[in-house]
PDB file of N, CA, C and O in Angstrom:
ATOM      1  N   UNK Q   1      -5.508  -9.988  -8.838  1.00 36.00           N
ATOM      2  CA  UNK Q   1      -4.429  -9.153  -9.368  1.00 36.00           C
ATOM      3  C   UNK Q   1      -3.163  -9.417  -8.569  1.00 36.00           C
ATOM      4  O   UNK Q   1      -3.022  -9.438  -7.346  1.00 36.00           O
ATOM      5  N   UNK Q   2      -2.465  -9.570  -9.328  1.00 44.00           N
ATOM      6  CA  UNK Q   2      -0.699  -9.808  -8.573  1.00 44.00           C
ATOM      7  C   UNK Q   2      -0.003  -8.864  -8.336  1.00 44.00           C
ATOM      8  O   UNK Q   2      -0.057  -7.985  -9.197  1.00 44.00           O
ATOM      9  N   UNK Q   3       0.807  -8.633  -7.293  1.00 56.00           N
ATOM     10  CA  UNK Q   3       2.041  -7.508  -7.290  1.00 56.00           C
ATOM     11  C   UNK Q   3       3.347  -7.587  -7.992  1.00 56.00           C
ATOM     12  O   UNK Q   3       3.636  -8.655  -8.531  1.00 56.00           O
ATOM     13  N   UNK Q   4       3.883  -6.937  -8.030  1.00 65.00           N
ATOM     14  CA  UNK Q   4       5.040  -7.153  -8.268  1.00 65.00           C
ATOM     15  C   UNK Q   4       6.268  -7.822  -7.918  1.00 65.00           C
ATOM     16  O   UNK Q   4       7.406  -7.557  -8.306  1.00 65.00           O
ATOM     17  N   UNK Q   5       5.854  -8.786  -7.076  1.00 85.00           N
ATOM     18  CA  UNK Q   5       7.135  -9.780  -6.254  1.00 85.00           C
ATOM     19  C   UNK Q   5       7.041  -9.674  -5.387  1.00 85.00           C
ATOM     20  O   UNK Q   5       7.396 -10.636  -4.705  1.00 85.00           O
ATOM     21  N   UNK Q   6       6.489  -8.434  -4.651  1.00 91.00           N
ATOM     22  CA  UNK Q   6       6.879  -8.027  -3.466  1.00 91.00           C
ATOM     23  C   UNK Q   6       6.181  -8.971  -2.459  1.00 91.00           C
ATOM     24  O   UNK Q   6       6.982  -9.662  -1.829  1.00 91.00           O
ATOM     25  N   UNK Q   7       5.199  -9.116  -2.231  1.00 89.00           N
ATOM     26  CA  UNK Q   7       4.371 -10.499  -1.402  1.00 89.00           C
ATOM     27  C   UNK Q   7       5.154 -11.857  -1.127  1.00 89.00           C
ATOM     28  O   UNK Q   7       5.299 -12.470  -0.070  1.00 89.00           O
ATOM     29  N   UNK Q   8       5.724 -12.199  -2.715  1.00 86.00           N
ATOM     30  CA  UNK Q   8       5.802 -13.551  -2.796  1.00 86.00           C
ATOM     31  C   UNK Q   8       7.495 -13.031  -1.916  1.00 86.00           C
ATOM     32  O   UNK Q   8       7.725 -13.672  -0.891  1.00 86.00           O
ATOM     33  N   UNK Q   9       8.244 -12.274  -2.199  1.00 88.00           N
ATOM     34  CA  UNK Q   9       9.332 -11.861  -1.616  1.00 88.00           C
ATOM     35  C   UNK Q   9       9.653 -11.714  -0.452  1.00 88.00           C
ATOM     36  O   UNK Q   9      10.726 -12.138  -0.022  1.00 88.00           O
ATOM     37  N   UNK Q  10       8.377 -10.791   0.614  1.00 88.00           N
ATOM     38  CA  UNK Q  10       8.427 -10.626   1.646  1.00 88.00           C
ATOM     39  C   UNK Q  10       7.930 -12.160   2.275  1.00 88.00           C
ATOM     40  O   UNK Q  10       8.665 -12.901   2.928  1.00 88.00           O
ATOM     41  N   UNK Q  11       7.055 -12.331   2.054  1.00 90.00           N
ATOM     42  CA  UNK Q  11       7.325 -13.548   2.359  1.00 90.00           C
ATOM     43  C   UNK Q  11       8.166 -14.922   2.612  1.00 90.00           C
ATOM     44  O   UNK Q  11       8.143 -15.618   3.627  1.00 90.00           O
ATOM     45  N   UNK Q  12       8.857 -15.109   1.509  1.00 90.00           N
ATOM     46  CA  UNK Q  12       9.908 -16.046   1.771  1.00 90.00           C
ATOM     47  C   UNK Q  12      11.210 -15.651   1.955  1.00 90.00           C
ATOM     48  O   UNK Q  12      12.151 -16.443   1.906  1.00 90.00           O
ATOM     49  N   UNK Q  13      11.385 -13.786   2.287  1.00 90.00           N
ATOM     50  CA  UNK Q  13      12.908 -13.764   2.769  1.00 90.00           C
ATOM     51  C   UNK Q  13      13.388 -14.112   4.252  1.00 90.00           C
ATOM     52  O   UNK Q  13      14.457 -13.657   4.657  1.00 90.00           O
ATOM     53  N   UNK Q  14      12.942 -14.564   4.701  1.00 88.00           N
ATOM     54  CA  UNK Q  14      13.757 -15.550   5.574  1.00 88.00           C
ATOM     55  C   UNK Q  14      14.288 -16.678   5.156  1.00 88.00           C
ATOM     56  O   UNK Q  14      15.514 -16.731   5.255  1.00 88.00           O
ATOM     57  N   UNK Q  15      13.621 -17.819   4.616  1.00 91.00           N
ATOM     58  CA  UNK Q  15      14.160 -18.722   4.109  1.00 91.00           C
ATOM     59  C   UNK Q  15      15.269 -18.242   2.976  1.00 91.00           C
ATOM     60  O   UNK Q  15      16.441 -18.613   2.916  1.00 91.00           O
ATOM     61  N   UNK Q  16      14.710 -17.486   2.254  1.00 91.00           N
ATOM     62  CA  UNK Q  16      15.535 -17.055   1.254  1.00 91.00           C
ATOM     63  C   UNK Q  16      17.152 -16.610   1.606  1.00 91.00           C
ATOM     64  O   UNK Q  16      18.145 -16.789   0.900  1.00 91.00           O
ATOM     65  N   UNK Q  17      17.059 -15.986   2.907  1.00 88.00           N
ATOM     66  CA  UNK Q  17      18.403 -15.213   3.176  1.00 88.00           C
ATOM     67  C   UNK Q  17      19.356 -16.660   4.155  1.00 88.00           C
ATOM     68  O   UNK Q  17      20.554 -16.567   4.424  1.00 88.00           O
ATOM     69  N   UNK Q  18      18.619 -17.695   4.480  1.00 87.00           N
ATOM     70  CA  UNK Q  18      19.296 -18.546   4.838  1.00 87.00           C
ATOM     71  C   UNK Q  18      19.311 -19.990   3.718  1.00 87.00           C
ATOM     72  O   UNK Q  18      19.331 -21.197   3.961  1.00 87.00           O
ATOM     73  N   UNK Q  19      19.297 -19.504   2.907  1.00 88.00           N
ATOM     74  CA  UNK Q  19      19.444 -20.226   1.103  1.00 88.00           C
ATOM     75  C   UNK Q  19      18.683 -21.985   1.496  1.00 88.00           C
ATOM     76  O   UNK Q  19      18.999 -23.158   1.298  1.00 88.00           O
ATOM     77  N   UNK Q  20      17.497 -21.193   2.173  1.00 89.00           N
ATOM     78  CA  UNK Q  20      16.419 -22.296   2.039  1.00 89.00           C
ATOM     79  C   UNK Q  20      15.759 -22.174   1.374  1.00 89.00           C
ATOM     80  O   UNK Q  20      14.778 -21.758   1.990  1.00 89.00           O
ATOM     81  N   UNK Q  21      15.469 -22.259   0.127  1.00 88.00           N
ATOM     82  CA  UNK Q  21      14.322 -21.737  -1.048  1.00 88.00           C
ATOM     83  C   UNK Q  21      15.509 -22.557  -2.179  1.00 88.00           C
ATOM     84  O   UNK Q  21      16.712 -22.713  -2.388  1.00 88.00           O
ATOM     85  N   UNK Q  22      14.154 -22.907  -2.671  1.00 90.00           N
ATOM     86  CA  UNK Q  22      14.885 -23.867  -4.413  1.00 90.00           C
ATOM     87  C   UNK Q  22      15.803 -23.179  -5.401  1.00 90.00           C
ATOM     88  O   UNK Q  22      15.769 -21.949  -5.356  1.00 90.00           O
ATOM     89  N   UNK Q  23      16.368 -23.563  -6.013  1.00 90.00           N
ATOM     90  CA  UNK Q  23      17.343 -22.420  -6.795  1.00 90.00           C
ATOM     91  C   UNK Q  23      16.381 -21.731  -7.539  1.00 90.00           C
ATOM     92  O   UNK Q  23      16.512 -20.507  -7.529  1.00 90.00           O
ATOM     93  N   UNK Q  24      15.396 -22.217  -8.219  1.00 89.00           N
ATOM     94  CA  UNK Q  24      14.361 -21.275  -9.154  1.00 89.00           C
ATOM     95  C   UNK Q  24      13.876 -20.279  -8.366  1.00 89.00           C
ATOM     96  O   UNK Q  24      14.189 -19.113  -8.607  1.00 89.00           O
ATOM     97  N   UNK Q  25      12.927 -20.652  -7.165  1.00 90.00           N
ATOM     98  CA  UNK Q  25      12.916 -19.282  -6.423  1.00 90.00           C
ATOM     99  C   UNK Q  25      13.513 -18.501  -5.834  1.00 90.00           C
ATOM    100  O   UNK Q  25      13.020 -17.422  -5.506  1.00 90.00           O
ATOM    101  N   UNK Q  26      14.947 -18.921  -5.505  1.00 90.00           N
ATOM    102  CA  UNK Q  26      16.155 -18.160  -4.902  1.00 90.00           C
ATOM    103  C   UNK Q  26      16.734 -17.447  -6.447  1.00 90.00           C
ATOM    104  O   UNK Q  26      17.756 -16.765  -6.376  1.00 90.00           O
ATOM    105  N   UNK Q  27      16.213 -17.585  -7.499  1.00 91.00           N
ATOM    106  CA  UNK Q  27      16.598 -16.718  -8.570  1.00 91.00           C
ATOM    107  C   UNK Q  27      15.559 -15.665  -9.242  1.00 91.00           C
ATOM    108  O   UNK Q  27      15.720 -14.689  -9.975  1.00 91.00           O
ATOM    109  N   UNK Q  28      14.250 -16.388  -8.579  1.00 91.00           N
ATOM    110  CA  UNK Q  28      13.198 -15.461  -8.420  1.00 91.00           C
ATOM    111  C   UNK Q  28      13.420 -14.078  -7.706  1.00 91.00           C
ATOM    112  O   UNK Q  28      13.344 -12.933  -8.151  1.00 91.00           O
ATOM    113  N   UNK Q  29      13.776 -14.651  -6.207  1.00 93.00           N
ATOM    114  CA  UNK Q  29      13.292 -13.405  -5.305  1.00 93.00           C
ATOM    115  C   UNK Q  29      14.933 -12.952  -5.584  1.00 93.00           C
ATOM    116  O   UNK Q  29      14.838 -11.769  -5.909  1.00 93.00           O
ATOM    117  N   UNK Q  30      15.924 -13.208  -5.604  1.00 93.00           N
ATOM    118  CA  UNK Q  30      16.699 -12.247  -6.037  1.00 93.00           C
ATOM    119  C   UNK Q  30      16.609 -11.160  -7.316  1.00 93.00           C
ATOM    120  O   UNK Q  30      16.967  -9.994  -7.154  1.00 93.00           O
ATOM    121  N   UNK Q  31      16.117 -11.631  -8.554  1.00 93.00           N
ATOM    122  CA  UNK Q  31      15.968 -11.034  -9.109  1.00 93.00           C
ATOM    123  C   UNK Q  31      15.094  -9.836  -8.757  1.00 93.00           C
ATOM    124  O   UNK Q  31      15.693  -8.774  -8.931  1.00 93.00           O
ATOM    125  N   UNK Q  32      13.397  -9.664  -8.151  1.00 93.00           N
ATOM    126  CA  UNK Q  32      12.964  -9.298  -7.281  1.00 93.00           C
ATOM    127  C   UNK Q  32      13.620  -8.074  -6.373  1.00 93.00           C
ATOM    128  O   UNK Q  32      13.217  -6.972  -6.000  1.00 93.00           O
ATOM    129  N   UNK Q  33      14.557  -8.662  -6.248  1.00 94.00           N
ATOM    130  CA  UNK Q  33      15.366  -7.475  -4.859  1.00 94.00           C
ATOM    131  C   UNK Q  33      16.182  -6.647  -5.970  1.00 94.00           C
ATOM    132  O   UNK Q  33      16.198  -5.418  -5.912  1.00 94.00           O
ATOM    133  N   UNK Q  34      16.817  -7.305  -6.921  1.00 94.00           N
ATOM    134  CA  UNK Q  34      17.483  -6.515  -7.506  1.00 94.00           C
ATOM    135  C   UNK Q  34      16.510  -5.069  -8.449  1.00 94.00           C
ATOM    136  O   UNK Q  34      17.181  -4.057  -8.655  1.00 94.00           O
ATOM    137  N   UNK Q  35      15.469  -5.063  -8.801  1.00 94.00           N
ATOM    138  CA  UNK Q  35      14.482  -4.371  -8.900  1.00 94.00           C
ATOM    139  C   UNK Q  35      13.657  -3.665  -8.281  1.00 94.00           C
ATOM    140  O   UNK Q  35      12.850  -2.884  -8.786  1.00 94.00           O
ATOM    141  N   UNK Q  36      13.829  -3.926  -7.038  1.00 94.00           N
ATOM    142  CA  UNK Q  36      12.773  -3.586  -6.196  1.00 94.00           C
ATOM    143  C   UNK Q  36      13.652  -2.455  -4.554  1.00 94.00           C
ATOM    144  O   UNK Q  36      14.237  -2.660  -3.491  1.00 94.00           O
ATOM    145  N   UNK Q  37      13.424  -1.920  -4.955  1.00 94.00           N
ATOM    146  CA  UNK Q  37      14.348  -0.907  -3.473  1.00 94.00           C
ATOM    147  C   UNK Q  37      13.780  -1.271  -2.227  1.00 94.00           C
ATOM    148  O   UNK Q  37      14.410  -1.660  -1.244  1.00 94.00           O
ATOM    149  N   UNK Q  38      12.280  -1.092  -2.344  1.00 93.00           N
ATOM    150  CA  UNK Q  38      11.713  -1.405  -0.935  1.00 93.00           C
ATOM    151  C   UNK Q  38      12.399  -2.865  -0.263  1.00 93.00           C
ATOM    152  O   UNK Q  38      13.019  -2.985   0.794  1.00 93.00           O
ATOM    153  N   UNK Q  39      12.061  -3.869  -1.242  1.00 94.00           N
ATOM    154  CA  UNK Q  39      12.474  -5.009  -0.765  1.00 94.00           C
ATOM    155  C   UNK Q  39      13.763  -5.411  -0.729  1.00 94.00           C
ATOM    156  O   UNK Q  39      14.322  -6.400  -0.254  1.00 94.00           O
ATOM    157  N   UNK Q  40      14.108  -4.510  -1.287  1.00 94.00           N
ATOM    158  CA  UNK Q  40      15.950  -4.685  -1.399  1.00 94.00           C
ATOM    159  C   UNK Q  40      16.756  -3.992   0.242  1.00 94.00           C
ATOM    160  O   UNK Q  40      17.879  -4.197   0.703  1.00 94.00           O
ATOM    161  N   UNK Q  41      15.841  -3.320   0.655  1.00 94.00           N
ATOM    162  CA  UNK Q  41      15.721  -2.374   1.676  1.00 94.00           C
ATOM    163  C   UNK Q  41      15.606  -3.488   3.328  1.00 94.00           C
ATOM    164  O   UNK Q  41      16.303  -3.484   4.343  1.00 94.00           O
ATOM    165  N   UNK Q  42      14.453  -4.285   2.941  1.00 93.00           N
ATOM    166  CA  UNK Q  42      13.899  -5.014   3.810  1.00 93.00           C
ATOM    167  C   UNK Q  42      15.058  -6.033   4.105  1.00 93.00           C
ATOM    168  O   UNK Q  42      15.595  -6.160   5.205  1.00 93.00           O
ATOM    169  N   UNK Q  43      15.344  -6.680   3.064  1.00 94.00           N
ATOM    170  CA  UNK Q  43      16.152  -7.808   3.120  1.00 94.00           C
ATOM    171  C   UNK Q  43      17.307  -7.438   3.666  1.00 94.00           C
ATOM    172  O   UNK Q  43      17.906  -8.305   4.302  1.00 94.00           O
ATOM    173  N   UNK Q  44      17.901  -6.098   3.563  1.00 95.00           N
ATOM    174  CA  UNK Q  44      18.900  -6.045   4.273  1.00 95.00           C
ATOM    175  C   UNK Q  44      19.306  -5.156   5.536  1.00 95.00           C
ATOM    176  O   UNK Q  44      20.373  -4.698   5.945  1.00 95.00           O
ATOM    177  N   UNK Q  45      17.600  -5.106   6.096  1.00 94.00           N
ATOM    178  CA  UNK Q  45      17.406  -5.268   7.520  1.00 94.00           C
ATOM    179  C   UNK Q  45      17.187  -6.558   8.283  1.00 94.00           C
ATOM    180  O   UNK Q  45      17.247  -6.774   9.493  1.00 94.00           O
ATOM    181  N   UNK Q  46      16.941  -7.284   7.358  1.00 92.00           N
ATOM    182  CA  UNK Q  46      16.678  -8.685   7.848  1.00 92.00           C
ATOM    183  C   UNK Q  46      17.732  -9.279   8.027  1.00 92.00           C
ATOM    184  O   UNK Q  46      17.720  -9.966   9.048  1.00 92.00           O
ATOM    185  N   UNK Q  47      19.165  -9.316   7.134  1.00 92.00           N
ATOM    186  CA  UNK Q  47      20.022  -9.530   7.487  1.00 92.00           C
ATOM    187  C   UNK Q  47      21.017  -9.201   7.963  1.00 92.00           C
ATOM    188  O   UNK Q  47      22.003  -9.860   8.294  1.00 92.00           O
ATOM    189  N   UNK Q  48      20.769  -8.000   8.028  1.00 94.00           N
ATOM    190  CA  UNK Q  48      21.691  -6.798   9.466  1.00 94.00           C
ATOM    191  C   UNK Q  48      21.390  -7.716  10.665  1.00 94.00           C
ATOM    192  O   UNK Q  48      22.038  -8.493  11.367  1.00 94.00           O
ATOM    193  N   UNK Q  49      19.935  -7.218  10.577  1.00 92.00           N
ATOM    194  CA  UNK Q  49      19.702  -8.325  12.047  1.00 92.00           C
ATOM    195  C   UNK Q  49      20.193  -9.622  12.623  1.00 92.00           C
ATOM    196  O   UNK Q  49      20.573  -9.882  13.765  1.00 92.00           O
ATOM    197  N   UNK Q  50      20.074 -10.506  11.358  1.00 87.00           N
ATOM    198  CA  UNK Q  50      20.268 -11.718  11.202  1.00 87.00           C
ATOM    199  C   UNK Q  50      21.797 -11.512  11.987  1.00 87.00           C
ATOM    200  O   UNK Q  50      21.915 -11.381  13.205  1.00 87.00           O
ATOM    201  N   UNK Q  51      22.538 -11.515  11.345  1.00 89.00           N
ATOM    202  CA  UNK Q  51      24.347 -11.151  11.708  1.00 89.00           C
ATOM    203  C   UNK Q  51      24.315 -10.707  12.938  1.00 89.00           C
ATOM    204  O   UNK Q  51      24.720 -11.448  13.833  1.00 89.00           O
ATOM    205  N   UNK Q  52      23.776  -9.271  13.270  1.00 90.00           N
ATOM    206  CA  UNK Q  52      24.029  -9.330  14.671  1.00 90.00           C
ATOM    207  C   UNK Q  52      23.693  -9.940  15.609  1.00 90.00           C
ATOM    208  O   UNK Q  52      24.409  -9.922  16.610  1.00 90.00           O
ATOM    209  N   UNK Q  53      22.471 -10.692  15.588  1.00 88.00           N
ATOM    210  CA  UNK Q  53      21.609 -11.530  16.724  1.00 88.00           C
ATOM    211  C   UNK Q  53      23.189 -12.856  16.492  1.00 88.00           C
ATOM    212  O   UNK Q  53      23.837 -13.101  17.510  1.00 88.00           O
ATOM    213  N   UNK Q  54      23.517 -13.401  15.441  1.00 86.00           N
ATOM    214  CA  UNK Q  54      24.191 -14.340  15.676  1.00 86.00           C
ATOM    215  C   UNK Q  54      25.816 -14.262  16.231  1.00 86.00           C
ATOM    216  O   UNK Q  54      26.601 -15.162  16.532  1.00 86.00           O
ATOM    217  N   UNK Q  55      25.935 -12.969  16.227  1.00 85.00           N
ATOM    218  CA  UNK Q  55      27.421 -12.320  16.618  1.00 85.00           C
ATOM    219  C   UNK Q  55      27.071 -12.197  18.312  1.00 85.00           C
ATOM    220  O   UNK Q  55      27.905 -12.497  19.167  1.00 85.00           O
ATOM    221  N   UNK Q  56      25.932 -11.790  18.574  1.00 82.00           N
ATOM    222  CA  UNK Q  56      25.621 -11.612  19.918  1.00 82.00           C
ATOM    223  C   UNK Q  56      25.583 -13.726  20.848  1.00 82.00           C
ATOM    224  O   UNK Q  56      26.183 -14.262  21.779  1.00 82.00           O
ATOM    225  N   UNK Q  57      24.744 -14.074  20.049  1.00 83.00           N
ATOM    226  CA  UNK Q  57      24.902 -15.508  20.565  1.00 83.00           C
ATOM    227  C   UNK Q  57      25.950 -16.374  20.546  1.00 83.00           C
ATOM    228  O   UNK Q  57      25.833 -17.581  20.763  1.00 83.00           O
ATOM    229  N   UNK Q  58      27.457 -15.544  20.176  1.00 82.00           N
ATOM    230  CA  UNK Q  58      28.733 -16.320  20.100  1.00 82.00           C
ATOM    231  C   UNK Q  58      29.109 -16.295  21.187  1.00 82.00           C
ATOM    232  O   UNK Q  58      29.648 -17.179  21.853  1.00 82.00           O
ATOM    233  N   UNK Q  59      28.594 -14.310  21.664  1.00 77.00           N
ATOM    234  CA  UNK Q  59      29.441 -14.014  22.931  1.00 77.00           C
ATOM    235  C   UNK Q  59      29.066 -14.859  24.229  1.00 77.00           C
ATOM    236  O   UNK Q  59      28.026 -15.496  24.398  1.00 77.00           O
ATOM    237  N   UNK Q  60      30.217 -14.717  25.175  1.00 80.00           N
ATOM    238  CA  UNK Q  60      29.924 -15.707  26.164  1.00 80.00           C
ATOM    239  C   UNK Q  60      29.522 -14.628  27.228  1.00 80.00           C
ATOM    240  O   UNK Q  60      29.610 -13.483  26.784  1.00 80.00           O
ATOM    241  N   UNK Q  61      29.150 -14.712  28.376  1.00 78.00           N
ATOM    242  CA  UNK Q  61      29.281 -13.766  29.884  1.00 78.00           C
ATOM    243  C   UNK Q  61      30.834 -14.452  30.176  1.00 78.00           C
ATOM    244  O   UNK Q  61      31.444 -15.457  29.810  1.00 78.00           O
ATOM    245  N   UNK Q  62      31.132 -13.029  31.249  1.00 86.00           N
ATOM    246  CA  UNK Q  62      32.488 -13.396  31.349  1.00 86.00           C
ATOM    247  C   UNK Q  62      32.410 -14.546  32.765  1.00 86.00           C
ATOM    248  O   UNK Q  62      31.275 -14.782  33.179  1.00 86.00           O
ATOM    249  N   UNK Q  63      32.912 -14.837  33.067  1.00 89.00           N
ATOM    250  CA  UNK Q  63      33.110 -16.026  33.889  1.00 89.00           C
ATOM    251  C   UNK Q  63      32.709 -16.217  35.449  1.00 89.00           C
ATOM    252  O   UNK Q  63      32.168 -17.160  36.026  1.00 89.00           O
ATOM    253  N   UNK Q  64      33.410 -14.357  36.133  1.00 91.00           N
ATOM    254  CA  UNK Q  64      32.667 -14.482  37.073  1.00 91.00           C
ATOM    255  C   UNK Q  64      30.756 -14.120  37.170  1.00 91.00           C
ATOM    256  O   UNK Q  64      29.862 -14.193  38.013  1.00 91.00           O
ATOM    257  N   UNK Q  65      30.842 -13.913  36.430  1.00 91.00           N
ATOM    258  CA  UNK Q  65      29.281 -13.386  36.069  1.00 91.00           C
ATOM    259  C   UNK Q  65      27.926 -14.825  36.265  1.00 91.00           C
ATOM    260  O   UNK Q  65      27.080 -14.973  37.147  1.00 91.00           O
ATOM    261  N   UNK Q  66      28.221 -15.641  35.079  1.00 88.00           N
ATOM    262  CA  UNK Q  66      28.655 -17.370  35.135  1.00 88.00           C
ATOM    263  C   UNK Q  66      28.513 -17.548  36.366  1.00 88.00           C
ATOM    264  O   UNK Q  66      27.390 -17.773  36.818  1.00 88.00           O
ATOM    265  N   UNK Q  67      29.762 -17.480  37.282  1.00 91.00           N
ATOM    266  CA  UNK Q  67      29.542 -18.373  39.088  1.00 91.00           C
ATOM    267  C   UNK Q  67      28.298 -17.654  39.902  1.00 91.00           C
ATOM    268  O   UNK Q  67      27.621 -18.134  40.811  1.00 91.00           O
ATOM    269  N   UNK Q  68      28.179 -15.897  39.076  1.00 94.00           N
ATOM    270  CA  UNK Q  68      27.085 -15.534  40.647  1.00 94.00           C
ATOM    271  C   UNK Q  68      25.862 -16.286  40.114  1.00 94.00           C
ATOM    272  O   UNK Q  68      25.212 -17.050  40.828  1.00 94.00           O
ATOM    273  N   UNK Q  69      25.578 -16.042  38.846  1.00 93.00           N
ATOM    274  CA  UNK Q  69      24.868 -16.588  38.314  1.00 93.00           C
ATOM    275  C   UNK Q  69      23.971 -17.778  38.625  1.00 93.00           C
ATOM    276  O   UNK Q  69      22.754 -17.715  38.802  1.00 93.00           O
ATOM    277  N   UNK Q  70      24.602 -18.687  38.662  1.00 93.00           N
ATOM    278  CA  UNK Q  70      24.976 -20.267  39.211  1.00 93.00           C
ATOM    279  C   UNK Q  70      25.011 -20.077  40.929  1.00 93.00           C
ATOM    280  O   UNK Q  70      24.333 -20.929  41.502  1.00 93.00           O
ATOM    281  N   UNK Q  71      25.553 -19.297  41.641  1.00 95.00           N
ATOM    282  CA  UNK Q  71      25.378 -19.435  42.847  1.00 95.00           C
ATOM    283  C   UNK Q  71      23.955 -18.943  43.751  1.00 95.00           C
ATOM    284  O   UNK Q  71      23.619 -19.308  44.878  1.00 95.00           O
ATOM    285  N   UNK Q  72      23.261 -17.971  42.804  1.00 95.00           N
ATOM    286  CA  UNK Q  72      22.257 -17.255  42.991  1.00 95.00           C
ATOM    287  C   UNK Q  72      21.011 -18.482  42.542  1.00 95.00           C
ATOM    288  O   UNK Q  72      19.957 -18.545  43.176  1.00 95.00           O
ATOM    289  N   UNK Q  73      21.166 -18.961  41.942  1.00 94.00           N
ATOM    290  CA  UNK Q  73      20.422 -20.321  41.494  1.00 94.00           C
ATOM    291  C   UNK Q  73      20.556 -21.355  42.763  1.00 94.00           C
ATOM    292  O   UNK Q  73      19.658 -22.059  43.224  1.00 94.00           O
ATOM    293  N   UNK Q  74      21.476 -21.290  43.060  1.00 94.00           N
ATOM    294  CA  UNK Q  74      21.434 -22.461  44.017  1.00 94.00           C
ATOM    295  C   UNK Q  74      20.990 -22.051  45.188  1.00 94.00           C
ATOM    296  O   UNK Q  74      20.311 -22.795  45.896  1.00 94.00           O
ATOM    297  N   UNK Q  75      21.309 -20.829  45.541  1.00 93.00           N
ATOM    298  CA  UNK Q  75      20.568 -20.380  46.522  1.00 93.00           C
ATOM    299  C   UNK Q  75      18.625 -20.589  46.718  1.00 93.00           C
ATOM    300  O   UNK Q  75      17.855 -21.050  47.561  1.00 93.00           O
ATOM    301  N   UNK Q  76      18.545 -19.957  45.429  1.00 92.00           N
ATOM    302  CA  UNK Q  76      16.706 -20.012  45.251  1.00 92.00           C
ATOM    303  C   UNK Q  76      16.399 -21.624  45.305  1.00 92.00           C
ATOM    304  O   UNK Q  76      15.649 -22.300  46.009  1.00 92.00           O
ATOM    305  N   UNK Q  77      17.004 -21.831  44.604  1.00 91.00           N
ATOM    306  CA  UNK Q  77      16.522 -23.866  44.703  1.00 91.00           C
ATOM    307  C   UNK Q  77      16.847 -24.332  46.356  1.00 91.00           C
ATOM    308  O   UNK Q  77      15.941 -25.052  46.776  1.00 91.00           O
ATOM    309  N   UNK Q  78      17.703 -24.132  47.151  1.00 90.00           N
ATOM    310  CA  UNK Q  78      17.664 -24.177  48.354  1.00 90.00           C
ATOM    311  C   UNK Q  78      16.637 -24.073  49.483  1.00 90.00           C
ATOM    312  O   UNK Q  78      16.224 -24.960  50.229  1.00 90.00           O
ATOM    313  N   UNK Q  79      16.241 -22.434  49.413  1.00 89.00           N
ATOM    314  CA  UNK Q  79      15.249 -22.226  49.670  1.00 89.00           C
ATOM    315  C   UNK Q  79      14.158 -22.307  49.483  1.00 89.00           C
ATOM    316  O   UNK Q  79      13.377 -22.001  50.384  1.00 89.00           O
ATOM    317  N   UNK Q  80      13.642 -22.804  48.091  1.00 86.00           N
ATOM    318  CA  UNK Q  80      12.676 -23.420  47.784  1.00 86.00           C
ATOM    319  C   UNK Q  80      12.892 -25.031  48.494  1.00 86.00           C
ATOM    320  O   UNK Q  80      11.758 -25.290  48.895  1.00 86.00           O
ATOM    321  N   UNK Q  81      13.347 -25.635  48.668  1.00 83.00           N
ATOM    322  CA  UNK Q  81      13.033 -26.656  49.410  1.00 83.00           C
ATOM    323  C   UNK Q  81      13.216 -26.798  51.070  1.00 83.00           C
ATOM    324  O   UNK Q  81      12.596 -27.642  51.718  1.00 83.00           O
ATOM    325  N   UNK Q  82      13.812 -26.196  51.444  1.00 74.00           N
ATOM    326  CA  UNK Q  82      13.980 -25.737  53.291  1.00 74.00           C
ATOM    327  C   UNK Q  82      12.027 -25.962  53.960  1.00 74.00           C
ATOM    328  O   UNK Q  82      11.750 -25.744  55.139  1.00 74.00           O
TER     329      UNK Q  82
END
């Protein structure tokens, strides 16, 4: 017995939300979402997420942060060889 999309949906919305999926099934599982609340729900926690994780990996540390960073490293590698 089959569900209603929802399997084949949850399943491939990852690919799906990064428009890796064939146009037939990217017209599948949209259609899918557009019907479906739960999964319409999901997907756009998935891509809440998505956005912020990649808004977060733009940001840089600020610079002096960077040198202790880097200086605290060199320290341990130091002492590991002494």
């Amino acid at each position: 017995m089959s569900d209603c999309g929802c399997e084949k949906a949850r399943r491939d919305l990852e690919e799906y939300l990064r428009n890796e999926v064939c146009k037939t099934e990217h017209a599948d599982i949209r259609e899918h979402l557009e019907s479906c609340p739960a999964c319409r729900d999901e997907a756009l926690v998935s891509r809440t997420l998505t956005e912020v994780v990649a808004r977060a990996c733009r940001e840089s540390a600020p610079e002096e942060l960077r040198d202790q960073v880097l200086a605290r490293l060199r320290e341990v590698q130091e002492a590991a060889h002494a």
